[in-house]
Amino acid sequence: MGVHYGLPQDTAQKLNMEATCVFPEHRETLLKCLLNGSVKFKGSSSVFDDKDLQSLYGCNHGRVIHKAISALQQIDSTLDAKQWLFTSNTPKDVPQQQTSFDCGVFLCFFTRSLLLHSPAPYSNIGNAFRRHMIIELHEQELDTFTESSIQDNKYYAVEYQKAYYFGRALGSPDGAYVKFKFPHSTVSSGERVFNWPRRDDIDRVHNSCVFYGPVVIVGVGPFTFPQSTEVEQVYQWLRKSRKGT
């Protein structure tokens, strides 16, 4: 007998909330770098390869369901896929695909919303969610796929003239511009470290100048950005791509 996972009524109501799956513009550059090989994909190469990433991005059939089962079996070798059966209260609890090839994506999408008790977007699921899946597999953590804007108090890489800087977002008063507070960098024992200057370095930046993020920090003055190498790779690809056009 299969294991049945029911969906409580209150959870079903939460999942039924109207939301839109969006992919932030500032994540698009990293996505392109992962697809063209400029940035090495950090997901499990034994489960997901380059063809799978291209399949997700290109909306092709792919082998998403089989890959998902393989990933779960790596975590628990005793897992028997035949013993898994998901049920819901009504058809309205489950977003309906509009194509013949999105079944695997919708399976991952709904299971993710079920586990997190998060809203299930009913619009623009396909392409936007596929992009989120690639970034999540690379960063090996779940992403907020209903949040399109830059989030307050999180750190981003910001392009400014012929260089880039890390900054903490302080808010977006008019939508097009974001206020950032920038730390200053120094070199300590051969490593680039950051600290807050005595006088705050704050500036308003257009959304289009933010090309990577959020990034994490380690330490409290001085602190570092562990993703610095990847940010540099993305930035260099961005500059080269512009020269080519």
Short mmCIF file of C-alpha atoms in Angstrom, two decimals:
data_model
loop_
_atom_site.label_atom_id
_atom_site.label_comp_id
_atom_site.label_asym_id
_atom_site.label_seq_id
_atom_site.Cartn_x
_atom_site.Cartn_y
_atom_site.Cartn_z
CA MET A 1 0.00 0.00 0.00
CA GLY A 2 1.35 3.41 -0.94
CA VAL A 3 1.96 6.19 1.55
CA HIS A 4 -0.68 8.91 1.15
CA TYR A 5 0.17 12.50 1.92
CA GLY A 6 -3.03 14.44 2.55
CA LEU A 7 -3.36 18.20 2.31
CA PRO A 8 -5.05 19.87 5.33
CA GLN A 9 -7.76 22.36 4.46
CA ASP A 10 -5.94 25.36 5.97
CA THR A 11 -2.79 24.46 4.02
CA ALA A 12 -4.82 24.12 0.84
CA GLN A 13 -6.19 27.61 1.36
CA LYS A 14 -2.69 29.00 1.80
CA LEU A 15 -1.48 27.29 -1.34
CA ASN A 16 -4.48 28.55 -3.24
CA MET A 17 -3.47 32.18 -2.66
CA GLU A 18 -2.96 34.09 -5.88
CA ALA A 19 0.68 34.88 -6.53
CA THR A 20 2.94 35.33 -9.53
CA CYS A 21 6.14 33.42 -10.17
CA VAL A 22 8.74 35.95 -11.29
CA PHE A 23 12.47 35.78 -12.00
CA PRO A 24 14.38 38.93 -10.91
CA GLU A 25 16.39 40.70 -13.57
CA HIS A 26 19.47 40.85 -11.34
CA ARG A 27 19.58 37.01 -11.30
CA GLU A 28 19.55 36.69 -15.09
CA THR A 29 23.30 37.31 -15.52
CA LEU A 30 24.26 34.45 -13.18
CA LEU A 31 21.78 32.19 -14.96
CA LYS A 32 23.39 32.90 -18.34
CA CYS A 33 26.86 32.31 -16.92
CA LEU A 34 25.79 28.92 -15.57
CA LEU A 35 24.35 27.93 -18.93
CA ASN A 36 27.36 29.02 -20.99
CA GLY A 37 29.93 27.62 -18.56
CA SER A 38 31.43 30.95 -17.43
CA VAL A 39 30.50 29.94 -13.87
CA LYS A 40 30.89 26.33 -12.77
CA PHE A 41 27.59 24.71 -11.77
CA LYS A 42 27.79 23.64 -8.11
CA GLY A 43 24.90 21.19 -8.18
CA SER A 44 25.49 17.44 -8.14
CA SER A 45 26.97 16.53 -11.52
CA SER A 46 26.05 12.88 -10.96
CA VAL A 47 22.36 13.83 -10.96
CA PHE A 48 22.11 16.99 -13.10
CA ASP A 49 24.32 17.64 -16.12
CA ASP A 50 24.59 20.42 -18.72
CA LYS A 51 21.86 18.88 -20.88
CA ASP A 52 19.46 18.97 -17.94
CA LEU A 53 20.17 22.65 -17.33
CA GLN A 54 19.64 23.47 -20.99
CA SER A 55 16.44 21.40 -20.93
CA LEU A 56 15.09 23.40 -18.00
CA TYR A 57 15.98 26.71 -19.61
CA GLY A 58 14.73 25.77 -23.06
CA CYS A 59 11.38 24.34 -21.87
CA ASN A 60 12.06 20.97 -23.52
CA HIS A 61 10.80 17.64 -22.24
CA GLY A 62 14.02 16.70 -20.36
CA ARG A 63 14.10 13.96 -17.64
CA VAL A 64 13.01 16.05 -14.64
CA ILE A 65 10.94 13.41 -12.80
CA HIS A 66 13.64 10.75 -13.09
CA LYS A 67 16.26 13.24 -11.93
CA ALA A 68 14.15 14.24 -8.93
CA ILE A 69 13.78 10.59 -7.89
CA SER A 70 17.54 10.03 -8.31
CA ALA A 71 18.28 13.06 -6.13
CA LEU A 72 15.98 11.74 -3.38
CA GLN A 73 17.51 8.28 -3.57
CA GLN A 74 20.97 9.76 -3.06
CA ILE A 75 19.73 11.18 0.22
CA ASP A 76 17.95 7.96 1.23
CA SER A 77 19.06 4.81 -0.60
CA THR A 78 16.11 2.86 0.85
CA LEU A 79 13.59 5.08 -0.92
CA ASP A 80 11.14 3.17 -3.09
CA ALA A 81 9.50 5.52 -5.60
CA LYS A 82 6.58 3.10 -5.98
CA GLN A 83 5.60 3.80 -2.37
CA TRP A 84 5.08 7.51 -2.98
CA LEU A 85 1.65 8.82 -3.77
CA PHE A 86 0.54 12.43 -3.35
CA THR A 87 -3.10 13.36 -3.03
CA SER A 88 -4.95 16.64 -2.57
CA ASN A 89 -8.43 17.65 -1.53
CA THR A 90 -9.72 19.08 -4.81
CA PRO A 91 -8.37 19.71 -8.33
CA LYS A 92 -8.30 23.42 -7.52
CA ASP A 93 -5.52 22.76 -4.99
CA VAL A 94 -3.11 21.94 -7.80
CA PRO A 95 -1.99 24.44 -10.50
CA GLN A 96 -2.76 23.02 -13.94
CA GLN A 97 -0.14 22.91 -16.69
CA GLN A 98 -1.02 24.32 -20.08
CA THR A 99 1.52 22.30 -22.10
CA SER A 100 2.37 18.64 -22.68
CA PHE A 101 5.96 18.94 -21.42
CA ASP A 102 5.75 20.87 -18.13
CA CYS A 103 4.66 17.93 -15.96
CA GLY A 104 8.02 17.51 -14.21
CA VAL A 105 8.34 21.23 -13.51
CA PHE A 106 4.82 21.38 -12.09
CA LEU A 107 5.55 18.36 -9.90
CA CYS A 108 8.63 20.05 -8.41
CA PHE A 109 6.79 23.35 -8.14
CA PHE A 110 3.77 22.04 -6.26
CA THR A 111 5.80 19.75 -3.98
CA ARG A 112 8.01 22.70 -3.07
CA SER A 113 5.01 24.87 -2.20
CA LEU A 114 3.46 22.03 -0.21
CA LEU A 115 6.58 21.46 1.89
CA LEU A 116 7.14 25.17 2.56
CA HIS A 117 3.44 26.01 3.03
CA SER A 118 4.04 28.84 0.60
CA PRO A 119 1.61 30.33 -1.96
CA ALA A 120 1.34 28.47 -5.24
CA PRO A 121 1.63 30.97 -8.11
CA TYR A 122 -0.96 30.47 -10.83
CA SER A 123 0.64 32.60 -13.51
CA ASN A 124 3.96 32.49 -15.39
CA ILE A 125 4.99 29.24 -13.70
CA GLY A 126 6.78 27.57 -16.60
CA ASN A 127 9.68 29.75 -17.77
CA ALA A 128 10.19 31.73 -14.56
CA PHE A 129 10.12 28.69 -12.30
CA ARG A 130 12.53 26.80 -14.57
CA ARG A 131 15.02 29.63 -14.12
CA HIS A 132 14.56 29.56 -10.36
CA MET A 133 15.19 25.81 -10.33
CA ILE A 134 18.57 26.24 -12.04
CA ILE A 135 19.69 28.89 -9.54
CA GLU A 136 18.42 26.83 -6.59
CA LEU A 137 20.27 23.73 -7.79
CA HIS A 138 23.44 25.79 -8.18
CA GLU A 139 23.22 27.56 -4.81
CA GLN A 140 21.75 24.47 -3.12
CA GLU A 141 19.12 26.44 -1.27
CA LEU A 142 15.53 27.47 -1.89
CA ASP A 143 14.80 30.79 -3.53
CA THR A 144 11.91 33.24 -3.09
CA PHE A 145 10.19 32.87 -6.43
CA THR A 146 7.42 35.39 -5.79
CA GLU A 147 9.75 38.28 -4.94
CA SER A 148 10.85 40.33 -7.96
CA SER A 149 12.36 43.37 -6.29
CA ILE A 150 15.63 43.79 -4.44
CA GLN A 151 15.10 42.98 -0.78
CA ASP A 152 15.90 45.40 2.03
CA ASN A 153 18.93 44.70 4.25
CA LYS A 154 20.35 42.12 1.89
CA TYR A 155 23.64 42.47 0.02
CA TYR A 156 24.11 42.75 -3.75
CA ALA A 157 26.84 43.37 -6.29
CA VAL A 158 26.32 46.76 -7.92
CA GLU A 159 27.97 47.93 -11.13
CA TYR A 160 29.25 51.51 -11.06
CA GLN A 161 31.08 52.98 -14.07
CA LYS A 162 33.97 50.56 -14.79
CA ALA A 163 33.91 48.64 -11.51
CA TYR A 164 31.50 46.99 -9.12
CA TYR A 165 30.88 47.20 -5.39
CA PHE A 166 29.05 45.25 -2.74
CA GLY A 167 26.26 47.10 -0.98
CA ARG A 168 23.40 46.60 1.45
CA ALA A 169 19.99 47.57 0.10
CA LEU A 170 18.21 50.16 2.24
CA GLY A 171 14.98 50.51 0.29
CA SER A 172 13.40 51.34 -3.05
CA PRO A 173 11.39 54.58 -2.64
CA ASP A 174 10.26 54.99 -6.26
CA GLY A 175 10.72 51.51 -7.72
CA ALA A 176 13.35 52.40 -10.32
CA TYR A 177 16.12 53.27 -7.88
CA VAL A 178 17.42 51.51 -4.78
CA LYS A 179 19.33 53.15 -1.95
CA PHE A 180 22.51 51.25 -1.01
CA LYS A 181 24.96 51.53 1.86
CA PHE A 182 28.46 50.55 0.70
CA PRO A 183 31.27 49.08 2.82
CA HIS A 184 34.85 49.90 1.89
CA SER A 185 37.40 47.23 1.07
CA THR A 186 41.03 46.76 2.08
CA VAL A 187 43.57 43.97 1.71
CA SER A 188 44.52 42.09 4.85
CA SER A 189 47.03 39.20 4.70
CA GLY A 190 46.48 38.96 0.97
CA GLU A 191 42.70 38.73 1.31
CA ARG A 192 40.15 41.34 0.34
CA VAL A 193 38.10 42.29 3.40
CA PHE A 194 35.38 44.86 4.01
CA ASN A 195 34.37 47.22 6.77
CA TRP A 196 31.98 50.10 7.26
CA PRO A 197 33.59 53.52 6.89
CA ARG A 198 33.31 56.06 9.71
CA ARG A 199 31.15 58.20 7.47
CA ASP A 200 28.32 56.31 5.75
CA ASP A 201 28.77 55.82 2.02
CA ILE A 202 25.17 55.83 0.74
CA ASP A 203 23.96 56.32 -2.82
CA ARG A 204 20.90 55.70 -4.98
CA VAL A 205 21.42 53.17 -7.76
CA HIS A 206 19.23 52.26 -10.72
CA ASN A 207 17.86 48.70 -10.61
CA SER A 208 19.66 47.84 -13.86
CA CYS A 209 23.04 48.36 -12.15
CA VAL A 210 22.43 45.47 -9.73
CA PHE A 211 23.77 42.34 -11.45
CA TYR A 212 24.20 39.74 -8.69
CA GLY A 213 22.66 38.83 -5.39
CA PRO A 214 21.73 38.41 -2.72
CA VAL A 215 25.21 37.60 -1.41
CA VAL A 216 26.12 36.54 2.11
CA ILE A 217 28.70 38.04 4.45
CA VAL A 218 30.98 36.31 6.93
CA GLY A 219 32.27 38.16 9.99
CA VAL A 220 31.43 41.48 11.61
CA GLY A 221 34.03 44.07 10.77
CA PRO A 222 36.10 43.17 8.99
CA PHE A 223 33.93 40.78 6.98
CA THR A 224 34.18 38.95 3.69
CA PHE A 225 31.91 37.88 0.83
CA PRO A 226 32.46 34.15 0.13
CA GLN A 227 30.86 34.52 -3.30
CA SER A 228 33.43 37.11 -4.43
CA THR A 229 35.08 34.76 -6.94
CA GLU A 230 31.78 33.91 -8.59
CA VAL A 231 30.72 37.56 -8.65
CA GLU A 232 34.00 38.42 -10.40
CA GLN A 233 33.37 35.71 -13.01
CA VAL A 234 29.87 37.00 -13.66
CA TYR A 235 31.07 40.59 -13.90
CA GLN A 236 33.85 39.72 -16.37
CA TRP A 237 31.38 37.81 -18.57
CA LEU A 238 29.00 40.76 -18.43
CA ARG A 239 31.71 43.13 -19.66
CA LYS A 240 32.77 40.77 -22.47
CA SER A 241 29.19 40.26 -23.61
CA ARG A 242 28.72 44.00 -23.91
CA LYS A 243 31.85 44.40 -26.00
CA GLY A 244 30.54 41.74 -28.33
CA THR A 245 27.38 43.73 -29.00
#
